[in-house]
Coordinates of N, CA and C in Angstrom, one line a residue:
L1 N 8.9 -25.2 27.0 CA 8.6 -23.9 27.4 C 8.3 -23.0 26.2
H2 N 9.0 -23.1 25.1 CA 8.7 -22.3 23.9 C 7.3 -22.6 23.4
R3 N 6.9 -23.8 23.4 CA 5.5 -24.2 22.8 C 4.4 -23.6 23.7
R4 N 4.6 -23.7 25.0 CA 3.6 -23.1 25.9 C 3.5 -21.6 25.8
G5 N 4.6 -20.9 25.6 CA 4.6 -19.5 25.4 C 3.9 -19.1 24.1
T6 N 4.1 -19.9 23.1 CA 3.4 -19.6 21.8 C 1.9 -19.8 21.9
E7 N 1.5 -20.9 22.6 CA 0.1 -21.2 22.8 C -0.5 -20.1 23.6
K8 N 0.2 -19.7 24.7 CA -0.4 -18.6 25.5 C -0.5 -17.3 24.8
F9 N 0.5 -17.0 24.0 CA 0.5 -15.8 23.2 C -0.7 -15.8 22.2
C10 N -0.9 -16.9 21.5 CA -2.0 -17.0 20.5 C -3.4 -17.0 21.2
S11 N -3.5 -17.6 22.4 CA -4.8 -17.7 23.0 C -5.2 -16.4 23.7
N12 N -4.3 -15.4 23.9 CA -4.7 -14.2 24.5 C -5.5 -13.2 23.6
F13 N -5.5 -13.5 22.3 CA -6.2 -12.6 21.4 C -7.7 -13.0 21.4
T14 N -8.5 -11.9 21.3 CA -9.9 -12.1 21.3 C -10.4 -12.2 19.9
Y15 N -9.6 -11.9 18.9 CA -10.0 -12.0 17.5 C -9.8 -13.4 17.0
P16 N -10.7 -13.9 16.1 CA -10.5 -15.2 15.5 C -9.2 -15.2 14.6
P17 N -8.7 -16.4 14.4 CA -7.4 -16.5 13.6 C -7.6 -15.9 12.2
L18 N -8.7 -16.1 11.5 CA -8.9 -15.6 10.2 C -8.9 -14.0 10.2
Q19 N -9.5 -13.5 11.2 CA -9.5 -12.0 11.3 C -8.1 -11.5 11.5
M20 N -7.2 -12.2 12.3 CA -5.8 -11.8 12.4 C -5.1 -11.9 11.1
L21 N -5.3 -13.0 10.4 CA -4.7 -13.2 9.1 C -5.1 -12.1 8.1
W22 N -6.4 -11.7 8.1 CA -6.8 -10.7 7.2 C -6.2 -9.3 7.5
T23 N -6.1 -9.0 8.8 CA -5.4 -7.8 9.3 C -4.0 -7.8 8.8
F24 N -3.3 -8.9 9.0 CA -1.9 -9.0 8.6 C -1.8 -8.8 7.1
S25 N -2.7 -9.4 6.3 CA -2.6 -9.2 4.9 C -2.8 -7.8 4.4
E26 N -3.7 -7.1 5.1 CA -3.9 -5.7 4.8 C -2.6 -4.9 5.0
Y27 N -1.9 -5.1 6.1 CA -0.7 -4.3 6.4 C 0.5 -4.8 5.4
L28 N 0.5 -6.1 5.1 CA 1.5 -6.6 4.2 C 1.3 -6.0 2.8
E29 N 0.0 -5.9 2.4 CA -0.2 -5.3 1.1 C 0.3 -3.8 1.0
A30 N 0.1 -3.1 2.1 CA 0.6 -1.8 2.2 C 2.1 -1.6 2.1
L31 N 2.8 -2.6 2.6 CA 4.3 -2.5 2.6 C 5.0 -3.4 1.5
A32 N 4.2 -4.2 0.8 CA 4.8 -5.1 -0.1 C 5.4 -4.4 -1.3
I33 N 4.8 -3.3 -1.7 CA 5.3 -2.5 -2.9 C 6.5 -1.6 -2.6
L34 N 6.8 -1.5 -1.3 CA 7.9 -0.6 -0.9 C 9.2 -0.8 -1.6
P35 N 9.7 -2.1 -1.8 CA 11.0 -2.2 -2.5 C 10.9 -1.7 -4.0
Q36 N 9.8 -1.9 -4.7 CA 9.7 -1.4 -6.0 C 9.6 0.1 -6.0
L37 N 8.9 0.7 -5.1 CA 8.9 2.2 -5.0 C 10.2 2.8 -4.7
L38 N 11.0 2.2 -3.8 CA 12.3 2.7 -3.4 C 13.2 2.6 -4.6
L39 N 13.2 1.5 -5.4 CA 14.0 1.3 -6.5 C 13.7 2.3 -7.6
L40 N 12.4 2.5 -7.9 CA 12.1 3.5 -8.9 C 12.4 4.9 -8.5
N41 N 12.2 5.2 -7.2 CA 12.5 6.6 -6.8 C 14.0 6.8 -6.9
T42 N 14.8 5.8 -6.5 CA 16.3 6.0 -6.6 C 16.7 6.2 -8.0
I43 N 16.2 5.4 -8.9 CA 16.6 5.5 -10.4 C 16.2 6.8 -10.9
I44 N 15.0 7.3 -10.7 CA 14.5 8.5 -11.2 C 15.3 9.7 -10.6
E45 N 15.5 9.7 -9.3 CA 16.2 10.8 -8.7 C 17.6 10.9 -9.1
Q46 N 18.3 9.8 -9.4 CA 19.7 9.8 -9.8 C 19.8 10.3 -11.3
G47 N 18.7 10.4 -12.0 CA 18.7 10.8 -13.4 C 19.0 9.7 -14.3
R48 N 19.0 8.5 -13.9 CA 19.3 7.4 -14.8 C 18.0 7.1 -15.6
R49 N 18.1 6.4 -16.7 CA 17.0 6.1 -17.5 C 16.2 5.0 -16.8
W50 N 14.9 5.2 -16.9 CA 14.0 4.2 -16.2 C 13.0 3.7 -17.2
E51 N 12.4 2.5 -16.8 CA 11.5 1.8 -17.7 C 10.1 2.4 -17.6
L52 N 9.6 2.8 -18.7 CA 8.3 3.4 -18.8 C 7.2 2.4 -18.3
L53 N 7.2 1.2 -18.8 CA 6.2 0.2 -18.4 C 6.1 0.0 -16.9
T54 N 7.2 -0.2 -16.3 CA 7.2 -0.4 -14.9 C 6.7 0.8 -14.1
A55 N 7.1 2.0 -14.5 CA 6.7 3.2 -13.8 C 5.2 3.4 -14.0
H56 N 4.7 3.1 -15.2 CA 3.3 3.3 -15.4 C 2.5 2.2 -14.6
Y57 N 3.0 1.0 -14.5 CA 2.3 0.0 -13.7 C 2.2 0.4 -12.3
V58 N 3.3 0.9 -11.7 CA 3.3 1.3 -10.3 C 2.4 2.5 -10.1
A59 N 2.3 3.4 -11.1 CA 1.4 4.6 -11.0 C 0.0 4.1 -11.1
C60 N -0.3 3.1 -11.8 CA -1.7 2.6 -11.9 C -2.1 1.9 -10.5
L61 N -1.1 1.2 -9.9 CA -1.4 0.7 -8.6 C -1.7 1.8 -7.6
G62 N -1.0 2.9 -7.7 CA -1.2 4.0 -6.8 C -2.6 4.7 -7.1
L63 N -3.0 4.8 -8.3 CA -4.3 5.3 -8.6 C -5.4 4.4 -8.1
Y64 N -5.2 3.1 -8.2 CA -6.1 2.1 -7.7 C -6.3 2.3 -6.2
R65 N -5.2 2.5 -5.5 CA -5.2 2.7 -4.0 C -5.9 4.0 -3.7
M66 N -5.7 5.1 -4.5 CA -6.3 6.3 -4.2 C -7.9 6.3 -4.4
C67 N -8.3 5.4 -5.3 CA -9.7 5.2 -5.5 C -10.4 4.6 -4.3
Y68 N -9.6 3.8 -3.5 CA -10.1 3.3 -2.3 C -10.5 4.4 -1.3
I69 N -9.9 5.5 -1.4 CA -10.2 6.6 -0.5 C -11.7 7.0 -0.7
L70 N -12.0 7.1 -2.0 CA -13.4 7.4 -2.4 C -14.4 6.4 -1.8
N71 N -14.0 5.1 -1.9 CA -14.8 4.0 -1.3 C -15.0 4.2 0.2
W72 N -13.9 4.6 0.9 CA -14.0 4.8 2.3 C -15.0 5.9 2.7
V73 N -14.9 7.0 1.9 CA -15.7 8.1 2.2 C -17.2 7.8 1.9
Y74 N -17.4 7.1 0.8 CA -18.8 6.6 0.5 C -19.4 5.7 1.6
R75 N -18.6 4.7 2.0 CA -19.1 3.8 3.0 C -19.3 4.5 4.3
Y76 N -18.5 5.5 4.7 CA -18.7 6.2 5.9 C -19.9 7.1 5.8
L77 N -20.1 7.8 4.7 CA -21.2 8.7 4.6 C -22.6 8.0 4.4
Y78 N -22.6 7.0 3.5 CA -23.9 6.4 3.1 C -24.2 5.1 3.8
E79 N -23.2 4.4 4.3 CA -23.5 3.1 4.9 C -23.1 3.1 6.4
N80 N -22.6 4.3 6.8 CA -22.2 4.4 8.2 C -21.2 3.3 8.7
R81 N -20.3 3.0 7.8 CA -19.3 2.0 8.1 C -17.9 2.6 8.1
W82 N -17.1 2.2 9.0 CA -15.7 2.6 9.0 C -14.8 1.5 9.6
N83 N -13.8 1.1 8.9 CA -12.9 0.0 9.4 C -11.5 0.6 9.6
W84 N -11.1 0.5 10.8 CA -9.8 1.2 11.1 C -8.6 0.5 10.5
V85 N -8.7 -0.8 10.3 CA -7.6 -1.6 9.6 C -7.5 -1.1 8.2
D86 N -8.6 -1.1 7.5 CA -8.5 -0.7 6.1 C -8.0 0.7 5.9
T87 N -8.5 1.6 6.8 CA -8.1 3.0 6.7 C -6.7 3.2 7.1
T88 N -6.2 2.6 8.1 CA -4.8 2.7 8.5 C -3.8 2.2 7.4
S89 N -4.1 0.9 7.0 CA -3.2 0.4 6.0 C -3.3 1.1 4.7
G90 N -4.5 1.5 4.3 CA -4.6 2.2 3.1 C -4.0 3.6 3.1
T91 N -4.1 4.3 4.2 CA -3.4 5.6 4.4 C -1.9 5.4 4.3
I92 N -1.4 4.4 4.9 CA 0.1 4.2 4.8 C 0.5 4.0 3.4
Q93 N -0.2 3.1 2.7 CA 0.1 2.8 1.3 C -0.1 4.1 0.4
T94 N -1.1 4.8 0.6 CA -1.4 6.0 -0.2 C -0.3 7.1 0.0
L95 N 0.2 7.2 1.3 CA 1.3 8.1 1.5 C 2.6 7.7 0.8
L96 N 2.8 6.4 0.8 CA 4.0 5.9 0.1 C 3.9 6.2 -1.4
Y97 N 2.7 6.0 -1.9 CA 2.5 6.3 -3.4 C 2.5 7.8 -3.6
A98 N 2.1 8.6 -2.7 CA 2.2 10.0 -2.9 C 3.6 10.5 -3.1
D99 N 4.5 9.9 -2.4 CA 5.9 10.3 -2.5 C 6.4 9.8 -3.9
F100 N 6.0 8.6 -4.3 CA 6.3 8.1 -5.6 C 5.8 9.0 -6.7
F101 N 4.5 9.4 -6.6 CA 3.9 10.3 -7.6 C 4.7 11.6 -7.8
Y102 N 5.2 12.1 -6.8 CA 6.0 13.4 -6.9 C 7.2 13.1 -7.8
T103 N 7.9 12.0 -7.5 CA 9.1 11.7 -8.2 C 8.7 11.3 -9.7
Y104 N 7.6 10.6 -9.8 CA 7.2 10.1 -11.1 C 6.9 11.2 -12.1
F105 N 6.1 12.2 -11.6 CA 5.7 13.3 -12.4 C 6.9 14.2 -12.8
N106 N 7.9 14.3 -11.8 CA 9.1 15.1 -12.1 C 9.9 14.3 -13.2
G107 N 9.9 13.0 -13.1 CA 10.7 12.2 -14.1 C 10.0 12.3 -15.5
L108 N 8.7 12.3 -15.5 CA 8.0 12.4 -16.8 C 8.3 13.8 -17.4
A109 N 8.4 14.8 -16.6 CA 8.7 16.1 -17.1 C 10.1 16.2 -17.7
K110 N 11.0 15.4 -17.2 CA 12.3 15.4 -17.8 C 12.4 14.4 -19.0
L111 N 11.4 13.6 -19.2 CA 11.4 12.6 -20.3 C 12.6 11.7 -20.3
R112 N 13.0 11.2 -19.2 CA 14.1 10.2 -19.1 C 13.6 8.8 -19.0
M113 N 12.9 8.4 -20.0 CA 12.3 7.1 -19.9 C 12.7 6.2 -21.1
R114 N 12.6 4.9 -21.0 CA 12.8 4.0 -22.1 C 11.9 2.8 -21.9
L115 N 11.6 2.2 -23.0 CA 10.9 0.9 -23.0 C 11.8 -0.2 -22.7
P116 N 11.3 -1.3 -22.0 CA 12.2 -2.4 -21.7 C 12.6 -3.2 -22.9

């Protein structure tokens, strides 16, 4: 019974399996950084000393994701392309990074950093 249910569930999708895996990877990428963001936010907000290298690395990841927004705008305006999976997962990830950037810049202002 379990095997039939799984086969029926998988066969109801009209998308090819690779398309489903790509979509899953897009959403996974958006949420995979969440534990690191939460840890750094907690450390910075509590006023504890935090590692400069790790914070800068996460900030660079956030800047990389924000550059994707420019790519989406370019593709929409000049290539007339828009992908809802990229846009949705990227927006989720950019919003998560926006919260981190707020805490990150406040922490930089207080200069409570140390090298590992």
